[in-house]
C-alpha cells in the first residue's frame, strides 16, 4: 500500500544531528547533504510512484523519496549496493540528506531496494514510462524555476558508456548460448541430447574459446557450433520456443550464420551488423566503431543549459540508447520533451548531430542548431555553395526567395521533377564577376537563356546549418566546449565509463541518477560562492551567515543554541522530562 513520507518535515526533538557540537552541526547544515535534502529529496513527487503499489489495505511501503534518493546517491558516489546500504545505516550525512536526524530511523532491508527497481522496470515495460526519468525532469524543472536559470540556450553532447558485460568473441557467445539452453532443458531432454551437448559443457565458454588457436581453427569451430545450434533449434522449437534462452540462441544463430543448401555457413565479420548481440546477459547493447575506438554498450546523450548570463547551468535531459544510434536521431527524440519543458530556441552541438532527421525536427519545433563543425567533406572554397545564398523560407520551411552573393533576388518555384528551382536574369548573370570567374553554380539552359539553380529541401537545411556554423565561428564564446566537463562529471563515478548494471533500463536509471547528483553538486557550489560574495559585500563587521535553507530546525536545537550564546554553557535536556 502506498503512503507518502512526510515525517522528515518535522525534525526530531533529540537527534544525532542536534547532539553534534555547534561547529560540526553548522558544517553538516552547510554541506552537500543539506543541499541534497532541499534541492532533490524534498522536491520528489512521491504520488507519481503510487502506481507501483497495491490499492488494497496492506503494509505501507518503504518511503519512495528515500528509495529514489538512495538511487541518486548510489550513482553519484559510485557505490555498490552494499556500500550504499552501509552508508544509509551509519553515515550521518547520508541520513541527513534523506531527511533522517537519528540513526536507526527508517530501517528497512536491502532487498526492498531490489523490489523497488523491479517494480520500476516492470512498469517501464508495461507502460513505456520511466518513472525515475519523470522524477528527474520534475525536480530539475523546479530547480530551474527556483534558481531562475535561463533555458533558451542549451548544449548537447553524447558519450560512450558500457554496461557490466564481458567482452566476448563470436565463438564464446555462441558456446555460452548453448550452455544457457542446456540449463532450461528437462532431465529427459538433457539425457537425450547429452552426446550433442557434451563438447560444450566440459568448461565455461571462456575456457572453451581459449583452447582454440588460430583463425582456421576458429572458423572450423564456428562451422561445427553452427550445425549444433541449427539442430538444437529445430529439435527444441516445439517445447522451448517461448523461453528466453531459446530466443537468445535463435538470435545468435540468425546474426552469425547464413543457411545454405549444405547447412549453416558462418558469416564474415563484414556481414555482421552493429546491432548484433554483444552479450547473452544484455540483449540491447550494440557495437560501434568511433574514430580509432571500438565500443560495446550504449550511448548517453546529455543536454544542459548554456546561457552565458546564467550564474549556474543545470543538466536538463539524459538519454540512453544502443550505441549504434545516430546522434541526430537522439537530438530529434529529445526536442519535443525539451521544447515542452523549457524555453529552448537555440541548441549548440558538435558536427555529429546534423542530419536529415534532426533538421526536420529542428524545423518543426523552431529551434536553431549551432554546430561547432559540419559533418562530411568540406566544400571547395573557390566555388559557391547554397550556403552562400540568402534563403527566405515560409512557416513550413519551404524556400520562397533566393538572393545570390551579387545581390540578385529571385522567387523560388517547385522543380519539374523534385526539389526547387530558381531562375536568374541572364543580363545580370552574364556580367557578374563571380559567374565569369567560375565561382557561381548558376548555369544557363539550352532553350531558356535564364540562369538556373536547382536544389532540394535537405540541401536547404544543410545550407542553414552551415550558415549558422559560420556565424558561430565568428563568435567570441565557445558555448559547446563546457559540455565535455558535464559529460565527465556524469561518467566520473564509473571507472572507465563502465556502469555496474546491465540492460538499457538500468543503464538509463544510473545515468539519470548520476546527472541528478551532478546538479546538486553544482547548486551546492553556486550557493557557497553566493554566500561568500554576500559576505564580501556586507563587510568584515557583519557576522558570517550560512547557506540559505528551508529545512526546519527543531525546538531543542533552537533553545540549546540560544542558551549557549547567552550563558556560554551547553544545557543538558532529559527525554523523560519531555525536553
XYZ file of C-alpha atoms in Angstrom:
579
model
C 0.000 0.000 0.000
C 1.345 3.432 -0.951
C 1.892 6.051 1.745
C 3.648 9.384 1.425
C 6.628 10.147 3.644
C 6.119 13.455 5.475
C 7.949 12.689 8.724
C 11.084 14.474 7.503
C 9.195 17.783 7.585
C 9.186 17.732 11.415
C 12.694 17.168 12.856
C 13.139 15.059 15.981
C 13.438 16.919 19.278
C 16.531 14.952 20.220
C 18.687 13.577 17.407
C 22.201 12.644 16.391
C 22.412 15.850 14.335
C 21.332 18.091 17.211
C 23.788 16.409 19.593
C 26.735 17.489 17.480
C 28.833 20.430 18.678
C 27.619 23.670 17.140
C 30.611 23.969 14.803
C 30.137 20.458 13.408
C 26.376 20.892 13.186
C 26.817 24.040 11.090
C 29.227 22.207 8.821
C 26.612 19.496 8.384
C 23.910 22.062 7.603
C 26.183 23.780 5.066
C 27.376 20.546 3.439
C 26.169 18.783 0.300
C 23.770 16.764 2.473
C 21.573 19.762 3.253
C 21.609 20.876 -0.387
C 20.662 17.369 -1.468
C 17.802 17.346 1.038
C 16.409 20.718 -0.046
C 17.065 20.667 -3.777
C 16.435 16.998 -4.558
C 14.894 14.936 -1.765
C 12.231 17.470 -0.752
C 11.200 18.034 -4.384
C 10.404 14.371 -5.140
C 6.735 13.913 -6.012
C 6.048 10.569 -4.342
C 2.462 10.390 -5.612
C 3.780 9.706 -9.143
C 5.080 6.350 -7.854
C 1.773 5.289 -6.285
C 1.008 3.229 -9.428
C 3.713 0.778 -8.363
C 1.858 -0.274 -5.233
C -1.372 -2.069 -4.385
C -4.510 -0.092 -3.581
C -5.638 -2.784 -1.159
C -5.066 -2.036 2.518
C -1.731 -3.621 3.456
C 1.657 -2.870 4.965
C 2.873 0.639 3.973
C 5.743 0.930 1.517
C 9.285 1.971 2.309
C 9.296 5.760 1.656
C 9.610 6.368 -2.071
C 11.616 9.576 -1.648
C 14.162 7.632 0.413
C 14.492 4.916 -2.257
C 14.798 7.468 -5.072
C 17.314 9.458 -3.032
C 19.374 6.322 -2.445
C 19.411 5.606 -6.187
C 20.783 9.104 -6.811
C 23.455 8.748 -4.113
C 24.494 5.298 -5.355
C 25.132 6.609 -8.862
C 26.568 9.944 -7.745
C 29.186 8.362 -5.480
C 29.736 5.165 -7.462
C 28.782 2.945 -4.526
C 27.878 -0.716 -4.713
C 24.560 -1.722 -3.161
C 26.354 -2.959 -0.054
C 28.304 0.295 0.311
C 25.104 2.253 -0.235
C 23.248 0.320 2.461
C 26.091 0.678 4.967
C 26.261 4.431 4.367
C 22.488 4.633 4.794
C 22.697 2.833 8.128
C 25.745 4.541 9.649
C 26.655 7.713 7.706
C 25.050 10.744 9.363
C 25.494 12.919 6.268
C 23.660 10.408 4.093
C 20.850 10.091 6.621
C 20.630 13.882 6.945
C 20.358 14.130 3.143
C 17.417 11.702 3.266
C 15.518 13.557 5.994
C 16.582 11.430 8.969
C 18.070 13.124 12.041
C 18.521 9.975 14.098
C 20.381 6.758 13.434
C 18.049 3.797 13.379
C 15.011 5.614 11.969
C 13.584 4.333 8.691
C 15.171 0.903 8.931
C 14.495 -1.499 6.039
C 16.170 -4.492 4.438
C 18.311 -4.016 1.338
C 16.037 -6.314 -0.668
C 13.385 -3.568 -0.544
C 15.593 -1.614 -2.995
C 15.687 -4.598 -5.331
C 11.887 -4.898 -5.226
C 11.558 -1.189 -5.963
C 13.825 -1.451 -9.007
C 11.865 -4.466 -10.204
C 8.601 -2.507 -9.972
C 10.143 0.401 -11.885
C 11.375 -1.929 -14.605
C 8.074 -3.795 -14.901
C 6.150 -0.518 -15.149
C 8.545 0.711 -17.847
C 7.970 -2.483 -19.848
C 4.188 -2.334 -19.463
C 3.615 1.414 -19.921
C 6.783 2.616 -21.647
C 7.328 5.195 -18.881
C 10.489 5.523 -16.807
C 9.237 6.999 -13.530
C 12.778 7.812 -12.398
C 13.295 9.881 -15.560
C 9.984 11.684 -14.950
C 11.051 12.439 -11.373
C 14.403 13.836 -12.561
C 12.669 16.126 -15.052
C 10.112 17.302 -12.490
C 12.846 18.050 -9.927
C 15.079 19.770 -12.488
C 12.224 21.946 -13.732
C 11.574 23.061 -10.144
C 15.282 23.824 -9.646
C 15.313 25.866 -12.861
C 12.370 27.974 -11.692
C 13.757 28.431 -8.178
C 17.242 29.421 -9.366
C 15.938 31.495 -12.295
C 18.008 29.591 -14.861
C 17.504 30.715 -18.462
C 16.808 27.746 -20.713
C 16.627 29.356 -24.162
C 20.199 28.353 -24.992
C 21.252 24.750 -24.373
C 24.063 22.442 -25.473
C 24.145 18.726 -26.129
C 26.778 16.022 -26.370
C 26.888 12.227 -26.471
C 29.347 9.800 -24.901
C 30.010 6.079 -24.996
C 29.131 4.100 -21.873
C 29.401 0.371 -21.235
C 27.213 -1.952 -19.209
C 28.597 -4.642 -16.940
C 29.251 -7.246 -19.642
C 32.282 -9.305 -20.621
C 33.906 -8.534 -23.961
C 33.337 -11.862 -25.712
C 34.200 -13.187 -29.157
C 31.622 -14.640 -31.545
C 32.607 -18.199 -30.665
C 32.425 -17.528 -26.945
C 28.942 -16.024 -27.249
C 27.705 -19.000 -29.282
C 29.050 -21.530 -26.783
C 27.567 -19.531 -23.900
C 24.218 -19.552 -25.712
C 24.328 -23.354 -25.956
C 25.157 -23.637 -22.253
C 22.246 -21.366 -21.288
C 19.831 -23.513 -23.322
C 21.115 -26.676 -21.639
C 20.145 -25.230 -18.252
C 16.454 -24.924 -19.176
C 16.117 -28.475 -20.524
C 14.180 -31.126 -18.690
C 16.082 -34.079 -17.315
C 14.728 -36.237 -20.135
C 15.951 -33.815 -22.825
C 19.323 -33.452 -21.123
C 19.828 -37.204 -21.232
C 18.631 -37.406 -24.848
C 20.972 -34.604 -26.019
C 23.894 -35.454 -23.726
C 26.189 -36.551 -26.543
C 25.422 -33.471 -28.670
C 25.985 -31.032 -25.793
C 28.960 -32.761 -24.172
C 31.733 -30.867 -26.072
C 30.343 -27.524 -24.831
C 29.718 -28.414 -21.179
C 33.182 -29.504 -20.090
C 34.149 -25.956 -19.088
C 32.847 -22.414 -19.291
C 32.667 -20.599 -22.631
C 35.788 -18.534 -21.948
C 37.973 -21.610 -21.412
C 36.472 -23.294 -24.479
C 37.473 -20.324 -26.620
C 40.902 -20.037 -25.018
C 41.877 -23.505 -26.254
C 41.032 -22.629 -29.874
C 44.135 -21.112 -31.503
C 44.406 -19.549 -34.949
C 41.860 -18.217 -37.436
C 41.498 -21.517 -39.260
C 40.703 -23.351 -36.030
C 38.200 -20.675 -35.038
C 36.456 -20.964 -38.422
C 36.265 -24.754 -38.048
C 34.735 -24.462 -34.577
C 32.280 -21.824 -35.777
C 31.133 -24.206 -38.514
C 30.739 -27.052 -36.004
C 28.911 -24.872 -33.472
C 26.608 -23.576 -36.220
C 25.469 -27.103 -37.106
C 24.912 -27.906 -33.437
C 22.814 -24.782 -32.836
C 20.801 -25.331 -36.021
C 19.917 -28.878 -34.953
C 19.091 -27.765 -31.409
C 16.767 -25.012 -32.597
C 14.837 -27.433 -34.801
C 14.698 -30.128 -32.121
C 13.583 -27.870 -29.247
C 11.290 -25.382 -31.027
C 8.001 -27.084 -30.155
C 8.759 -27.231 -26.419
C 11.068 -24.297 -25.617
C 10.329 -21.616 -28.264
C 8.890 -19.232 -25.658
C 11.856 -19.483 -23.293
C 14.300 -16.569 -23.168
C 17.366 -18.801 -23.505
C 15.938 -20.361 -26.681
C 15.131 -16.949 -28.209
C 18.635 -15.692 -27.425
C 20.190 -18.733 -29.119
C 17.875 -18.210 -32.097
C 19.008 -14.585 -32.372
C 22.680 -15.585 -32.122
C 22.223 -18.073 -34.951
C 20.430 -15.564 -37.198
C 23.132 -12.938 -36.678
C 26.164 -15.205 -37.134
C 25.127 -17.726 -39.807
C 23.621 -17.955 -43.287
C 21.581 -21.012 -44.234
C 22.812 -22.553 -47.481
C 21.912 -25.922 -49.081
C 24.815 -27.590 -47.258
C 23.678 -26.210 -43.880
C 24.657 -23.164 -41.840
C 27.656 -21.119 -43.033
C 29.392 -18.631 -40.676
C 29.075 -15.049 -41.837
C 32.137 -12.964 -42.497
C 32.807 -10.197 -39.993
C 31.840 -7.579 -42.592
C 28.387 -9.191 -42.945
C 27.524 -8.788 -39.261
C 25.706 -5.580 -38.335
C 26.458 -3.319 -35.388
C 23.187 -4.359 -33.743
C 24.382 -7.926 -33.266
C 24.139 -9.432 -29.793
C 27.114 -8.442 -27.626
C 26.213 -10.421 -24.503
C 23.702 -13.065 -23.504
C 23.100 -11.021 -20.335
C 22.469 -7.673 -22.067
C 20.294 -8.030 -25.135
C 20.167 -4.317 -26.020
C 23.876 -3.434 -26.054
C 25.343 -2.832 -29.516
C 28.732 -2.383 -31.200
C 30.202 0.816 -32.591
C 33.479 1.993 -34.053
C 34.100 5.694 -33.462
C 37.375 7.104 -34.681
C 40.010 4.588 -33.635
C 37.963 3.223 -30.715
C 35.719 0.172 -30.598
C 32.837 0.232 -28.108
C 30.288 -2.279 -26.836
C 27.310 -0.972 -24.938
C 25.311 2.241 -25.054
C 25.467 5.944 -25.821
C 24.391 8.570 -23.289
C 23.192 11.912 -24.656
C 23.297 14.808 -22.191
C 21.674 18.228 -22.545
C 22.299 21.223 -20.281
C 21.650 24.955 -20.222
C 24.420 27.243 -21.512
C 23.163 30.834 -21.428
C 26.238 32.995 -20.568
C 24.058 35.155 -18.312
C 23.219 32.201 -16.054
C 25.085 32.048 -12.762
C 24.575 28.278 -12.772
C 23.987 25.744 -15.541
C 21.870 22.624 -14.980
C 21.532 19.317 -16.817
C 18.031 19.218 -18.288
C 17.841 15.833 -20.025
C 19.644 12.484 -20.152
C 19.031 9.898 -22.877
C 20.440 6.388 -23.226
C 20.276 4.268 -26.377
C 22.228 1.448 -28.040
C 25.479 2.987 -29.229
C 24.738 2.416 -32.928
C 22.012 5.086 -32.801
C 22.991 8.264 -34.660
C 23.395 11.497 -32.695
C 20.926 13.251 -34.990
C 18.213 10.763 -34.052
C 18.885 11.356 -30.337
C 18.516 15.102 -30.921
C 15.223 14.608 -32.770
C 13.864 12.397 -29.976
C 14.864 14.889 -27.257
C 13.415 18.030 -28.878
C 9.679 17.525 -28.123
C 10.388 16.991 -24.422
C 12.878 19.858 -24.150
C 10.602 22.218 -26.047
C 7.629 21.360 -23.814
C 9.559 21.759 -20.554
C 11.885 24.669 -21.334
C 12.149 27.805 -23.465
C 14.658 26.197 -25.820
C 15.257 28.123 -29.046
C 18.969 27.556 -29.705
C 20.916 24.319 -29.393
C 24.710 24.026 -29.628
C 26.294 20.686 -30.604
C 29.270 19.219 -32.401
C 29.196 18.103 -36.034
C 27.683 14.671 -35.378
C 24.173 15.955 -34.669
C 23.460 17.344 -38.124
C 21.290 15.042 -40.246
C 18.063 14.992 -42.227
C 16.070 13.639 -39.283
C 17.392 16.295 -36.900
C 16.891 19.044 -39.499
C 13.209 18.114 -39.816
C 12.722 18.086 -36.021
C 14.504 21.419 -35.601
C 12.303 22.964 -38.281
C 9.148 21.567 -36.677
C 9.990 22.899 -33.197
C 11.521 26.176 -34.394
C 14.924 25.572 -32.792
C 18.182 26.894 -34.272
C 21.080 24.441 -34.351
C 24.595 25.822 -33.931
C 27.310 23.292 -34.777
C 30.980 23.685 -33.966
C 31.770 21.581 -37.034
C 29.923 20.226 -40.054
C 29.856 16.525 -40.806
C 31.132 15.403 -44.214
C 33.556 16.749 -46.797
C 34.286 20.454 -46.680
C 33.079 22.483 -49.699
C 35.502 23.883 -52.240
C 36.376 27.427 -51.072
C 36.726 28.511 -54.709
C 33.110 27.567 -55.506
C 29.846 28.916 -54.151
C 27.536 26.529 -52.302
C 23.896 27.021 -51.413
C 25.063 28.312 -48.022
C 26.462 31.388 -49.816
C 22.946 32.348 -50.897
C 20.405 34.120 -48.677
C 17.359 31.826 -48.450
C 13.993 33.090 -47.277
C 11.517 30.449 -46.085
C 7.836 30.307 -45.137
C 6.377 28.871 -41.905
C 6.531 25.340 -43.313
C 10.223 25.712 -44.081
C 9.745 25.915 -47.851
C 12.087 28.340 -49.655
C 10.312 31.357 -51.111
C 13.095 33.634 -52.443
C 16.806 33.316 -53.108
C 19.413 36.089 -53.097
C 22.767 35.396 -54.755
C 26.113 36.731 -53.430
C 25.920 39.504 -56.036
C 22.582 40.696 -54.607
C 20.093 39.459 -57.231
C 16.844 38.242 -55.584
C 14.536 35.844 -57.430
C 11.488 33.740 -56.455
C 11.814 30.015 -55.808
C 9.408 27.621 -57.512
C 8.804 23.884 -57.355
C 11.093 21.936 -59.642
C 9.860 19.979 -62.650
C 10.771 16.621 -61.104
C 11.863 17.023 -57.474
C 13.151 19.796 -55.269
C 13.203 23.510 -56.023
C 14.457 25.817 -58.745
C 15.318 29.487 -59.144
C 15.798 31.398 -62.451
C 18.202 34.354 -62.600
C 18.280 37.256 -65.093
C 20.776 36.405 -67.879
C 21.706 40.078 -68.397
C 22.837 40.385 -64.782
C 24.457 36.953 -64.555
C 26.427 37.296 -67.815
C 28.235 40.361 -66.474
C 28.633 39.072 -62.898
C 32.302 38.737 -61.859
C 31.501 35.565 -59.886
C 29.977 33.961 -62.973
C 32.912 34.995 -65.149
C 35.415 33.563 -62.658
C 33.522 30.255 -62.497
C 32.615 30.510 -58.802
C 28.810 30.624 -59.203
C 26.849 27.397 -59.655
C 24.078 29.046 -61.760
C 24.124 27.815 -65.345
C 22.209 28.967 -68.479
C 19.782 26.473 -70.014
C 19.849 25.218 -73.592
C 16.402 26.525 -74.575
C 15.971 29.143 -71.856
C 18.558 31.941 -71.566
C 17.855 32.347 -67.855
C 20.454 31.013 -65.463
C 19.066 28.071 -63.457
C 19.833 26.882 -59.931
C 18.218 23.658 -58.660
C 18.371 22.277 -55.124
C 16.479 20.023 -52.695
C 14.939 20.544 -49.253
C 17.756 18.593 -47.494
C 20.252 20.879 -49.243
C 18.387 23.909 -47.876
C 18.601 22.513 -44.330
C 22.292 21.716 -44.749
C 22.880 25.244 -46.027
C 21.129 26.653 -42.961
C 23.327 24.604 -40.655
C 26.439 25.739 -42.493
C 25.368 29.386 -42.284
C 24.782 29.057 -38.520
C 28.176 27.414 -38.213
C 29.831 30.360 -39.959
C 28.154 32.765 -37.563
C 29.358 30.662 -34.629
C 32.988 30.715 -35.836
C 32.983 34.485 -35.613
C 31.611 34.443 -32.059
C 33.978 35.053 -29.156
C 32.392 32.456 -26.851
C 32.693 28.689 -27.268
C 29.359 27.697 -25.774
C 29.671 23.985 -26.526
C 33.064 23.106 -25.051
C 31.960 23.120 -21.385
C 29.564 20.241 -22.015
C 32.621 17.964 -22.164
C 33.162 18.602 -18.443
C 29.491 17.844 -17.807
C 29.798 14.512 -19.576
C 32.830 13.709 -17.437
C 31.012 14.624 -14.218
C 28.203 12.186 -15.059
C 30.600 9.355 -16.009
C 33.187 10.037 -13.276
C 31.667 7.722 -10.613
C 32.001 4.789 -13.026
C 35.616 3.711 -13.748
C 36.406 3.707 -17.476
C 32.774 4.643 -18.194
C 31.555 1.129 -17.324
C 28.372 1.022 -15.264
C 27.828 -1.807 -12.733
C 24.455 -2.764 -14.280
C 23.107 -4.383 -17.442
C 20.267 -3.573 -19.798
C 19.108 -0.295 -21.283
C 16.607 0.471 -18.498
C 19.061 0.038 -15.628
C 21.815 1.881 -17.507
C 19.366 4.737 -18.135
C 18.396 4.903 -14.460
C 22.049 5.011 -13.371
C 22.929 7.760 -15.860
C 19.911 9.855 -14.825
C 20.676 9.386 -11.123
C 24.295 10.449 -11.653
C 23.130 13.561 -13.532
C 20.758 14.430 -10.679
C 23.610 14.275 -8.174
C 25.791 16.350 -10.511
C 23.096 19.047 -10.493
C 23.019 19.002 -6.694
C 26.782 19.457 -6.547
C 26.521 22.419 -8.921
C 23.851 24.015 -6.778
C 25.996 23.458 -3.684
C 28.984 25.199 -5.290
C 26.745 28.028 -6.500
C 25.282 28.598 -3.023
C 28.726 28.608 -1.409
C 30.014 31.118 -3.951
C 26.906 33.269 -3.486
C 27.293 33.226 0.298
C 30.941 34.250 0.093
C 30.054 37.059 -2.316
C 27.345 38.319 0.032
C 29.773 38.255 2.968
C 32.288 40.275 0.964
C 29.648 42.875 0.114
C 28.439 43.139 3.740
C 31.959 43.675 5.045
C 34.005 42.056 7.823
C 31.982 43.749 10.602
C 28.922 41.679 9.763
C 28.502 38.210 11.221
C 29.068 35.491 8.597
C 25.900 33.734 7.518
C 25.224 30.181 6.446
C 23.800 28.832 3.248
C 20.138 29.708 2.655
C 17.996 26.802 3.715
C 14.359 25.872 4.235
C 14.874 22.728 6.304
C 13.100 23.272 9.659
C 15.172 23.420 12.822
C 13.909 21.578 15.913
C 12.828 23.458 19.036
C 15.530 21.663 21.018
C 18.295 22.930 18.755
C 16.962 26.494 18.888
C 16.774 26.529 22.701
C 20.188 24.963 23.132
C 21.773 27.429 20.722
C 20.091 30.379 22.479
C 21.281 29.322 25.954
C 24.763 28.561 24.717
C 25.097 32.028 23.168
C 23.646 33.803 26.234
C 25.361 31.889 29.052
C 28.218 30.091 27.346
C 27.025 26.678 28.561
C 25.728 23.533 26.904
C 22.493 22.626 28.757
C 21.504 19.002 29.218
C 17.927 18.010 28.425
C 16.277 14.864 29.639
C 13.922 12.957 27.347
C 11.983 11.830 30.435
C 11.022 15.466 31.102
C 9.753 15.916 27.572
C 12.644 18.194 26.569
